[in-house]
Coordinates of C-alpha atoms and ligand atoms in Angstrom, one line a residue:
M8 CA -25.3 -72.5 -228.4
T9 CA -25.8 -69.7 -225.9
A10 CA -27.4 -70.9 -222.4
Y11 CA -29.9 -68.4 -221.1
A12 CA -30.3 -68.3 -217.2
F13 CA -34.0 -67.9 -218.0
P14 CA -36.3 -67.7 -221.2
P15 CA -35.4 -64.3 -223.1
A16 CA -38.0 -61.9 -223.7
P17 CA -39.9 -62.3 -226.8
Q18 CA -38.8 -60.6 -230.0
A19 CA -40.7 -57.5 -230.5
F20 CA -42.4 -57.3 -234.1
V21 CA -44.9 -55.3 -236.1
P22 CA -47.4 -56.9 -238.5
I23 CA -46.8 -56.2 -242.3
V24 CA -49.7 -55.2 -244.5
G25 CA -50.7 -58.2 -246.8
R26 CA -47.8 -60.7 -245.6
D27 CA -47.8 -63.6 -243.0
E28 CA -44.4 -62.5 -242.3
V29 CA -43.9 -59.9 -239.4
F30 CA -41.1 -57.4 -239.0
P31 CA -38.8 -57.9 -236.1
V32 CA -38.0 -54.6 -234.6
R33 CA -34.6 -54.2 -233.0
R34 CA -34.6 -50.2 -231.9
I35 CA -37.0 -47.4 -231.9
L36 CA -35.6 -43.9 -232.6
C37 CA -37.6 -40.8 -232.3
V38 CA -37.2 -37.5 -233.8
G39 CA -38.2 -34.3 -231.8
Q40 CA -39.9 -31.1 -233.2
N41 CA -39.8 -32.0 -236.8
Y42 CA -42.7 -29.8 -238.1
A43 CA -42.4 -26.0 -237.7
A44 CA -45.9 -25.4 -236.0
H45 CA -45.3 -27.9 -233.4
R46 CA -41.6 -26.8 -232.8
D47 CA -43.1 -23.2 -232.2
E48 CA -45.8 -24.8 -229.8
M49 CA -43.0 -26.7 -227.8
G50 CA -41.1 -23.5 -227.7
G51 CA -38.2 -25.0 -229.4
D52 CA -35.4 -23.5 -231.6
S53 CA -35.7 -23.1 -235.3
R54 CA -31.7 -23.6 -236.0
I55 CA -30.8 -26.6 -234.3
P56 CA -30.4 -29.9 -236.3
P57 CA -32.8 -33.0 -235.7
F58 CA -32.6 -34.4 -232.2
F59 CA -33.3 -38.0 -231.1
F60 CA -34.7 -39.7 -228.3
S61 CA -35.5 -43.4 -228.2
K62 CA -38.4 -46.0 -227.0
P63 CA -37.8 -49.4 -226.1
A64 CA -38.9 -51.8 -228.6
D65 CA -41.4 -53.4 -226.3
A66 CA -43.1 -50.2 -225.8
L67 CA -44.9 -51.0 -229.2
V68 CA -48.7 -51.5 -229.0
M69 CA -50.2 -53.4 -231.9
A70 CA -53.7 -52.9 -233.6
G71 CA -56.3 -54.5 -231.6
T72 CA -54.7 -53.6 -228.2
D73 CA -55.8 -50.6 -226.3
P74 CA -52.9 -48.8 -224.3
A75 CA -53.5 -48.3 -220.5
Y76 CA -53.3 -44.8 -219.3
P77 CA -49.7 -44.8 -217.6
S78 CA -49.0 -44.1 -214.0
H79 CA -47.4 -41.0 -212.7
T80 CA -48.9 -38.6 -215.1
T81 CA -52.0 -36.4 -215.1
N82 CA -51.2 -35.0 -218.6
L83 CA -50.9 -37.8 -221.4
H84 CA -50.4 -36.3 -224.9
F85 CA -50.9 -38.0 -228.1
E86 CA -48.3 -37.3 -231.0
I87 CA -49.3 -38.9 -234.3
E88 CA -46.2 -39.8 -236.4
L89 CA -45.3 -41.4 -239.8
V90 CA -42.9 -44.1 -238.9
V91 CA -39.7 -45.3 -241.1
A92 CA -39.3 -49.2 -240.9
L93 CA -35.6 -50.2 -242.1
K94 CA -34.7 -53.3 -243.9
A95 CA -30.9 -52.4 -244.1
G96 CA -28.5 -50.5 -241.9
G97 CA -25.2 -48.9 -241.9
S98 CA -23.0 -45.6 -240.8
D99 CA -22.9 -42.5 -242.5
I100 CA -25.3 -42.9 -244.8
S101 CA -25.9 -40.1 -247.5
A102 CA -29.2 -38.8 -248.0
D103 CA -29.2 -39.6 -251.5
R104 CA -28.6 -43.4 -250.5
A105 CA -31.0 -43.3 -247.4
L106 CA -34.1 -44.3 -249.0
D107 CA -32.4 -47.7 -250.3
L108 CA -32.7 -48.7 -246.4
V109 CA -36.5 -48.2 -246.3
F110 CA -38.5 -51.5 -245.8
G111 CA -41.8 -49.6 -245.7
Y112 CA -43.9 -47.0 -243.4
A113 CA -46.4 -47.2 -240.6
V114 CA -48.5 -44.8 -238.7
G115 CA -47.3 -44.3 -235.0
V116 CA -48.5 -42.5 -232.0
D117 CA -45.5 -41.1 -229.7
L118 CA -47.7 -41.0 -226.5
T119 CA -45.9 -38.6 -223.8
R120 CA -46.1 -38.0 -220.3
R121 CA -46.2 -34.3 -221.2
D122 CA -45.9 -33.3 -217.4
L123 CA -42.8 -35.5 -216.8
Q124 CA -41.2 -34.2 -220.3
N125 CA -41.8 -30.5 -219.1
L126 CA -40.4 -31.4 -215.4
A127 CA -37.3 -32.9 -217.4
K128 CA -36.7 -30.1 -219.6
E129 CA -36.7 -27.9 -216.5
R130 CA -34.4 -29.8 -214.6
S131 CA -32.0 -31.0 -217.5
Q132 CA -32.8 -34.7 -216.9
P133 CA -33.5 -37.2 -219.5
W134 CA -36.8 -37.8 -221.1
E135 CA -36.8 -41.6 -220.4
S136 CA -39.7 -41.5 -218.2
S137 CA -41.8 -39.2 -220.3
K138 CA -41.3 -41.2 -223.4
G139 CA -40.2 -44.5 -223.0
F140 CA -42.7 -45.9 -220.9
D141 CA -44.7 -49.1 -221.2
Q142 CA -47.1 -49.3 -224.1
S143 CA -46.1 -45.4 -225.4
A144 CA -45.8 -46.6 -229.0
P145 CA -49.1 -47.6 -230.6
I146 CA -48.2 -48.6 -234.0
S147 CA -50.4 -49.6 -237.4
A148 CA -49.0 -52.5 -239.3
I149 CA -46.0 -51.8 -241.8
L150 CA -47.0 -51.1 -245.4
P151 CA -43.9 -52.2 -247.7
W152 CA -42.7 -49.1 -249.8
D153 CA -40.6 -48.1 -252.6
G154 CA -39.7 -45.0 -254.2
P155 CA -40.0 -41.4 -252.6
A156 CA -41.2 -41.2 -249.0
P157 CA -44.8 -40.5 -248.3
D158 CA -46.0 -36.8 -248.3
G159 CA -49.7 -36.9 -247.8
R160 CA -52.0 -35.9 -245.1
I161 CA -51.2 -36.7 -241.3
A162 CA -54.0 -36.3 -238.9
L163 CA -55.2 -37.2 -235.6
S164 CA -58.7 -37.0 -234.0
V165 CA -60.0 -37.6 -230.2
N166 CA -63.4 -38.6 -230.0
G167 CA -64.1 -37.7 -233.7
E168 CA -62.9 -34.1 -233.4
V169 CA -59.9 -33.5 -235.2
K170 CA -57.0 -32.2 -233.4
Q171 CA -53.9 -32.7 -235.4
D172 CA -54.1 -32.1 -239.5
S173 CA -51.0 -31.2 -241.4
T174 CA -49.0 -33.1 -244.3
V175 CA -45.8 -35.1 -244.0
A176 CA -44.5 -32.7 -246.6
H177 CA -44.3 -30.0 -243.7
M178 CA -41.6 -32.1 -242.0
I179 CA -38.5 -29.9 -241.3
W180 CA -36.1 -32.6 -241.9
S181 CA -37.2 -35.1 -244.7
V182 CA -37.1 -38.8 -244.2
P183 CA -33.9 -39.3 -246.2
E184 CA -32.2 -36.4 -244.0
I185 CA -33.5 -38.1 -240.8
I186 CA -32.1 -41.3 -241.7
A187 CA -28.8 -39.7 -242.8
E188 CA -28.5 -37.8 -239.6
A189 CA -29.4 -40.8 -237.5
S190 CA -26.6 -42.9 -239.2
K191 CA -24.1 -40.3 -238.1
M192 CA -24.8 -41.2 -234.5
W193 CA -25.7 -44.8 -234.7
R194 CA -25.0 -47.6 -236.8
L195 CA -28.5 -48.3 -238.0
E196 CA -29.8 -51.9 -238.7
A197 CA -32.5 -53.9 -240.2
G198 CA -35.3 -53.9 -237.9
D199 CA -34.7 -50.2 -237.0
L200 CA -38.1 -48.1 -236.6
I201 CA -37.5 -44.1 -236.7
F202 CA -40.8 -42.1 -235.4
T203 CA -40.2 -39.0 -237.6
G204 CA -42.1 -36.2 -235.3
T205 CA -45.6 -34.8 -235.0
P206 CA -47.4 -31.9 -236.3
A207 CA -48.8 -29.0 -234.3
G208 CA -52.1 -29.7 -232.3
V209 CA -50.8 -32.3 -229.6
G210 CA -53.0 -32.4 -226.3
P211 CA -54.1 -34.5 -223.7
V212 CA -56.1 -37.6 -223.5
V213 CA -58.0 -39.2 -220.5
R214 CA -59.3 -42.8 -219.9
G215 CA -62.0 -43.7 -222.1
D216 CA -60.9 -41.4 -225.1
R217 CA -60.9 -42.8 -228.7
V218 CA -57.8 -41.8 -230.6
A219 CA -57.9 -42.2 -234.3
G220 CA -55.2 -41.5 -236.7
E221 CA -53.8 -41.5 -240.2
V222 CA -51.2 -40.8 -242.9
K223 CA -52.7 -40.8 -246.1
G224 CA -51.3 -43.7 -248.4
V225 CA -49.7 -45.3 -245.6
G226 CA -52.5 -46.4 -243.0
D227 CA -54.5 -45.8 -240.1
I228 CA -54.5 -46.2 -236.3
G229 CA -57.2 -46.3 -233.8
F230 CA -57.1 -47.1 -230.1
T231 CA -59.1 -46.2 -226.8
V232 CA -57.1 -45.1 -223.8
V233 CA -57.9 -47.6 -220.9
Ligands
MN307 MN1 -42.9 -37.3 -231.1

């Protein structure tokens, strides 16, 4: 038995729809620029393979908690995303086997300090402080799922006004392709979450704004920035 010098941090987890058990989270990977219209609004390149960044597991914010407007930004952006939750892992997974790893799906928001991200791009610095900050990953409960990945509407509104409205079918890299690509660079494990990218229409929120999002057939998410 390992003796810790002080109590270890609690295990991050996400509720599961219809179950008392919860989903224990290991790592969070996120895909950048995975919808053509959003890639274009970010000034991205059409020919590059999917690229990944990460958020710490303790950045997750559960339903019922309102994320705080973070320090060191005046341009906090929302990004509605389909989130894949893995029940198994491996390396070099082929795309045609990738869906065997899927436990279920959730709806997430990749909150972003856009001003710091733009500065990081300009200076060729890491995205950590623009993407991996505290409370940067609001997420719905995970819906257990078998079969083909969701392909329905993905949308987000702020104070009732629709800002993002697309379908998951418009992703450049599909869920199986994302899992396959990620597994070339990391050994994936049960408990990993993958944020799969956001459609066009991202923009800022301020304190007091009400954010509501959905992925049709998967779930919805809602919070106020406080
Ligand atoms: Mn994103």
